Amino acid sequence: MPLNGVSPAFLIGAGRSGTTLLYKILSSHRAIGYLGNYQSRFPSQPWTGLLHRVPNIFPSLKRKFWFDDEGGAYFNEKRRLVNSLVPTPAEAEPVYTSSGVRLNSETNFVPTDYVATRLAHTFEVVRRTSGARVLLSKRTANNRRLTVISAIFPEARYIHLVRDGRSVAHSLLKVGWWNDHVLYWSGLTPRQMVEQGVNPLDLAARNWSEEMGSLEQGICMIDARHILEVRYEALLANPRTELTRMLTFLGVSEIEDGEFWRIVDSLGLKVRSESWETAWSDADRERVTLLQAPTLRRWGFAMGSAQ
């Protein structure tokens, strides 16, 4: 698996850790394929990967339609129709569900041969028709189904993007989908839980810890040689160094792509002051740090006064 094809790669990481940004950056390289908006709309038609050749022919489309003017990759509002016509990397959950991979697969869920074959076939057709050497998929739900993914793709590679949980919590509270997003670990939305009296900051803080816990459980089942850990903070500080490391891991570093690096340089990636440090009160900073303390320590993040 995949069927006489190339094993895919997966970008994993807690939501709001910068995975969308990194997914679009890596997918900007002409040798890296992706699941996109057309596969989301037509999951049973993987030949739509042919359309991905258009942005490779006209790479300026990637910078114009995949990123905003400031270099951000996440769009918090509905985009114009013309934007949606350009092939764009997407989480493409319909590709998984149409193949029989459940959104929240139970820990004992074992994919049947039919499920494995169908998903592997879809991935390989998208990769081949798009002209890519490797297919990269980013789907937040995969954080909780790594055992399923690894069973289908035993030779797959994983890039794990890790970001300080306090930055993640602060970011979660700012995105439009958060309040009505069903939390897999509670079965309720943040809005419902806040109505029950739960502090919204506590929810955002706990969500990162829960996601990191799910990731840890899945990662321990995967050969360490197949996983590359990347720190979001390091990516911003040294984008060319970190991206070269990732391209090498994905096996495409020898393929020259000047347009890729021009896009990267245009994004203006750099270390910025963490918003949570100034936006939160001392009490809020202490509160979130204490809530996330065990996970922050395991992943080597500075604890500050809450240590």
XYZ file of C-alpha atoms in Angstrom:
307
model
C 0.000 0.000 0.000
C -0.483 2.232 -1.833
C -1.120 0.116 -4.891
C 2.146 0.104 -6.825
C 2.510 3.746 -5.939
C 4.370 6.116 -3.654
C 3.627 6.226 0.057
C 2.056 9.563 1.015
C 3.057 11.956 3.753
C 0.873 13.474 6.441
C 1.112 16.818 8.188
C -0.153 16.509 11.742
C -0.452 18.900 14.646
C -3.002 20.387 17.028
C -5.493 22.779 15.466
C -4.221 26.393 15.216
C -0.598 25.252 15.407
C 0.176 26.669 11.967
C -0.578 23.479 10.032
C -2.665 25.263 7.387
C 0.169 27.707 6.720
C 2.768 24.942 6.520
C 0.492 22.770 4.361
C 0.116 25.517 1.789
C 3.800 26.389 1.892
C 4.937 22.810 1.285
C 2.249 22.281 -1.349
C 3.670 25.304 -3.181
C 6.604 23.106 -4.203
C 5.930 21.608 -7.618
C 7.083 18.145 -6.501
C 4.595 17.972 -3.613
C 0.977 17.102 -4.328
C -1.963 17.703 -2.048
C -5.617 16.978 -1.465
C -7.522 20.112 -2.387
C -10.858 21.800 -2.822
C -11.736 19.782 -5.931
C -11.184 16.493 -4.137
C -13.368 17.827 -1.315
C -16.175 18.514 -3.796
C -15.700 15.382 -5.879
C -14.084 12.771 -3.619
C -14.894 9.909 -5.988
C -13.155 11.667 -8.882
C -9.442 11.658 -7.978
C -8.519 12.463 -11.579
C -9.320 16.076 -10.607
C -5.696 16.091 -9.507
C -5.025 17.048 -13.129
C -6.261 20.533 -12.254
C -3.365 20.925 -9.804
C -1.054 21.222 -12.792
C -2.510 24.672 -13.517
C -1.006 26.394 -10.429
C 2.280 24.635 -11.182
C 2.278 26.144 -14.662
C 1.255 29.528 -13.270
C 2.807 29.551 -9.765
C 1.773 33.166 -9.168
C -1.737 31.758 -8.631
C -0.501 30.038 -5.482
C 0.723 33.265 -3.898
C -2.357 35.208 -4.984
C -5.064 32.737 -4.012
C -3.544 30.551 -1.297
C -2.222 33.326 0.927
C -3.378 36.802 1.901
C -1.411 39.991 1.351
C 0.283 39.694 4.750
C 1.352 36.106 4.120
C -1.358 34.425 6.175
C -2.899 31.175 4.939
C -6.068 30.923 7.011
C -9.186 32.704 5.787
C -11.730 33.332 8.530
C -14.474 34.340 6.122
C -16.184 32.881 3.062
C -14.086 33.455 -0.011
C -15.219 34.795 -3.379
C -16.301 32.321 -6.080
C -13.308 33.087 -8.279
C -10.994 32.128 -5.424
C -12.689 28.760 -5.034
C -12.066 27.924 -8.698
C -8.300 27.835 -8.199
C -7.065 24.422 -6.987
C -6.094 24.985 -3.358
C -4.842 22.650 -0.589
C -7.689 21.620 1.713
C -8.317 19.171 4.537
C -10.589 17.181 2.199
C -12.394 15.116 4.803
C -14.826 13.814 2.122
C -11.932 11.871 0.598
C -11.561 9.969 3.861
C -15.260 9.505 4.610
C -16.107 8.391 1.052
C -13.437 5.704 1.424
C -14.933 4.497 4.709
C -12.504 6.120 7.156
C -14.614 7.478 9.995
C -14.255 10.990 11.339
C -13.661 9.805 14.896
C -12.418 6.276 14.443
C -12.547 4.167 17.566
C -9.181 3.031 18.885
C -10.031 -0.558 17.909
C -11.233 0.332 14.398
C -9.410 -1.723 11.773
C -9.800 -0.618 8.142
C -11.016 -3.350 5.829
C -9.152 -4.196 2.645
C -11.832 -2.301 0.724
C -11.354 0.866 2.816
C -7.562 0.677 2.591
C -7.551 -0.014 -1.136
C -9.998 2.767 -1.948
C -8.181 5.435 0.064
C -4.775 4.349 -1.239
C -6.092 4.370 -4.807
C -7.495 7.901 -4.405
C -4.251 9.211 -2.955
C -2.156 7.628 -5.694
C -4.362 8.859 -8.545
C -4.290 12.419 -7.190
C -0.510 12.238 -6.832
C 0.057 10.785 -10.284
C -2.361 13.013 -12.183
C -1.031 16.146 -10.485
C 2.504 15.238 -11.524
C 3.848 15.229 -7.970
C 6.541 12.998 -6.517
C 4.829 12.712 -3.131
C 1.306 13.475 -1.904
C 0.933 15.419 1.336
C -2.310 15.408 3.320
C -3.193 17.683 6.198
C -6.332 16.835 8.162
C -6.757 17.747 11.834
C -8.921 14.668 12.449
C -5.931 12.500 11.507
C -4.444 13.449 14.873
C -6.915 10.959 16.352
C -6.685 8.225 13.743
C -2.965 7.729 13.255
C -3.324 4.010 13.958
C -5.794 3.766 11.072
C -3.623 5.847 8.746
C -0.492 3.870 9.602
C -2.341 0.591 9.013
C -3.311 1.719 5.512
C 0.032 3.382 4.736
C 2.720 1.558 6.765
C 5.554 3.402 4.998
C 4.009 6.868 5.260
C 6.004 9.802 6.578
C 4.711 12.332 9.086
C 5.659 15.938 9.721
C 4.514 16.922 13.207
C 4.196 20.668 13.713
C 4.320 21.645 17.389
C 3.389 25.071 18.766
C 3.243 26.483 22.293
C -0.166 25.570 23.707
C -0.782 29.058 25.042
C -0.440 30.514 21.549
C -2.809 27.837 20.291
C -5.396 28.598 22.981
C -5.260 32.320 22.226
C -5.680 31.632 18.509
C -8.614 29.261 18.986
C -10.669 31.925 20.717
C -10.277 34.213 17.696
C -11.458 31.935 14.873
C -15.069 31.992 13.745
C -15.680 28.239 13.775
C -14.520 27.601 17.341
C -17.709 28.296 19.318
C -19.854 25.864 17.307
C -17.207 23.219 16.677
C -17.992 19.908 18.405
C -15.090 19.011 20.681
C -14.310 15.338 20.126
C -13.250 14.863 23.748
C -16.521 16.200 25.184
C -19.137 15.724 22.465
C -20.283 19.324 23.010
C -19.458 22.659 21.410
C -17.615 25.389 23.309
C -20.802 27.461 23.156
C -22.765 24.696 24.883
C -20.101 24.206 27.521
C -19.822 27.939 28.240
C -23.593 28.017 28.711
C -23.080 25.314 31.330
C -20.653 27.600 33.151
C -17.267 26.474 31.813
C -14.651 29.190 31.380
C -13.977 29.651 27.604
C -10.275 30.150 28.234
C -10.160 26.829 30.074
C -11.763 25.104 27.079
C -9.250 26.479 24.605
C -6.378 25.583 26.923
C -7.633 22.056 27.512
C -8.304 21.437 23.809
C -4.581 21.754 23.027
C -3.670 19.332 25.793
C -6.307 16.848 24.622
C -5.111 17.023 21.018
C -1.483 16.650 22.002
C -2.427 13.647 24.119
C -4.178 12.020 21.153
C -1.152 12.722 18.981
C 1.202 11.213 21.534
C -0.835 7.999 21.613
C -0.743 7.672 17.841
C 2.885 8.705 17.388
C 4.144 6.061 19.787
C 2.823 3.418 17.351
C 4.857 4.795 14.415
C 8.512 4.143 13.591
C 10.425 7.192 14.821
C 12.332 7.292 11.516
C 9.084 8.131 9.752
C 8.317 11.205 11.854
C 9.889 14.633 11.602
C 9.102 17.056 14.424
C 9.056 20.741 13.500
C 8.596 23.596 15.938
C 6.390 26.424 14.683
C 8.619 28.919 16.407
C 11.695 27.517 14.624
C 9.894 27.668 11.276
C 9.289 31.386 11.740
C 12.839 32.020 12.951
C 14.612 30.050 10.196
C 12.134 29.297 7.389
C 14.687 28.284 4.743
C 16.556 25.970 7.106
C 13.412 24.304 8.423
C 11.758 23.979 5.018
C 14.900 22.479 3.505
C 14.901 19.952 6.341
C 11.287 19.071 5.507
C 11.906 18.832 1.765
C 14.793 16.457 2.455
C 12.588 14.344 4.714
C 9.918 14.199 1.969
C 12.519 13.200 -0.616
C 12.199 16.195 -2.941
C 15.094 18.425 -1.851
C 17.078 17.802 -5.032
C 14.266 19.115 -7.241
C 14.945 22.784 -7.895
C 11.948 25.080 -7.603
C 12.857 28.751 -7.602
C 9.212 29.801 -7.591
C 8.710 27.895 -4.344
C 11.411 29.912 -2.606
C 10.098 33.162 -4.081
C 6.702 32.384 -2.555
C 8.315 31.535 0.782
C 10.303 34.773 0.824
C 7.194 36.808 -0.071
C 5.351 35.565 3.018
C 7.649 37.474 5.350
C 7.914 34.689 7.913
C 9.557 35.952 11.076
C 9.344 35.618 14.830
C 6.709 37.888 16.329
C 5.821 38.611 19.929
C 3.299 36.128 21.242
C -0.146 37.747 21.427
C -1.182 35.837 24.528
C 1.657 37.371 26.522
C 0.235 40.872 26.086
C -3.468 40.201 25.487
C -4.043 38.158 28.647
C -3.944 39.381 32.196
C -1.352 37.971 34.592
C -4.079 35.810 36.094
C -5.108 34.425 32.692
C -1.538 33.658 31.711
C -1.006 31.845 34.987
C -4.323 30.016 34.654
C -3.645 28.646 31.168
C -0.030 27.754 31.959
C -1.130 25.749 34.996
C -3.868 23.987 33.034
C -1.438 23.003 30.304
C 1.555 22.471 32.593
C 2.034 18.679 32.170
C 1.832 18.918 28.377
C 3.962 22.041 28.186
C 6.664 20.299 30.214
C 6.561 17.127 28.101
C 7.111 19.168 24.954
C 9.814 21.380 26.447
C 8.062 24.747 26.573
C 9.148 27.350 29.134
C 6.747 27.557 32.065
C 7.608 31.003 33.414
C 6.175 31.862 36.822
C 3.854 28.854 36.748
C 6.775 26.464 36.818
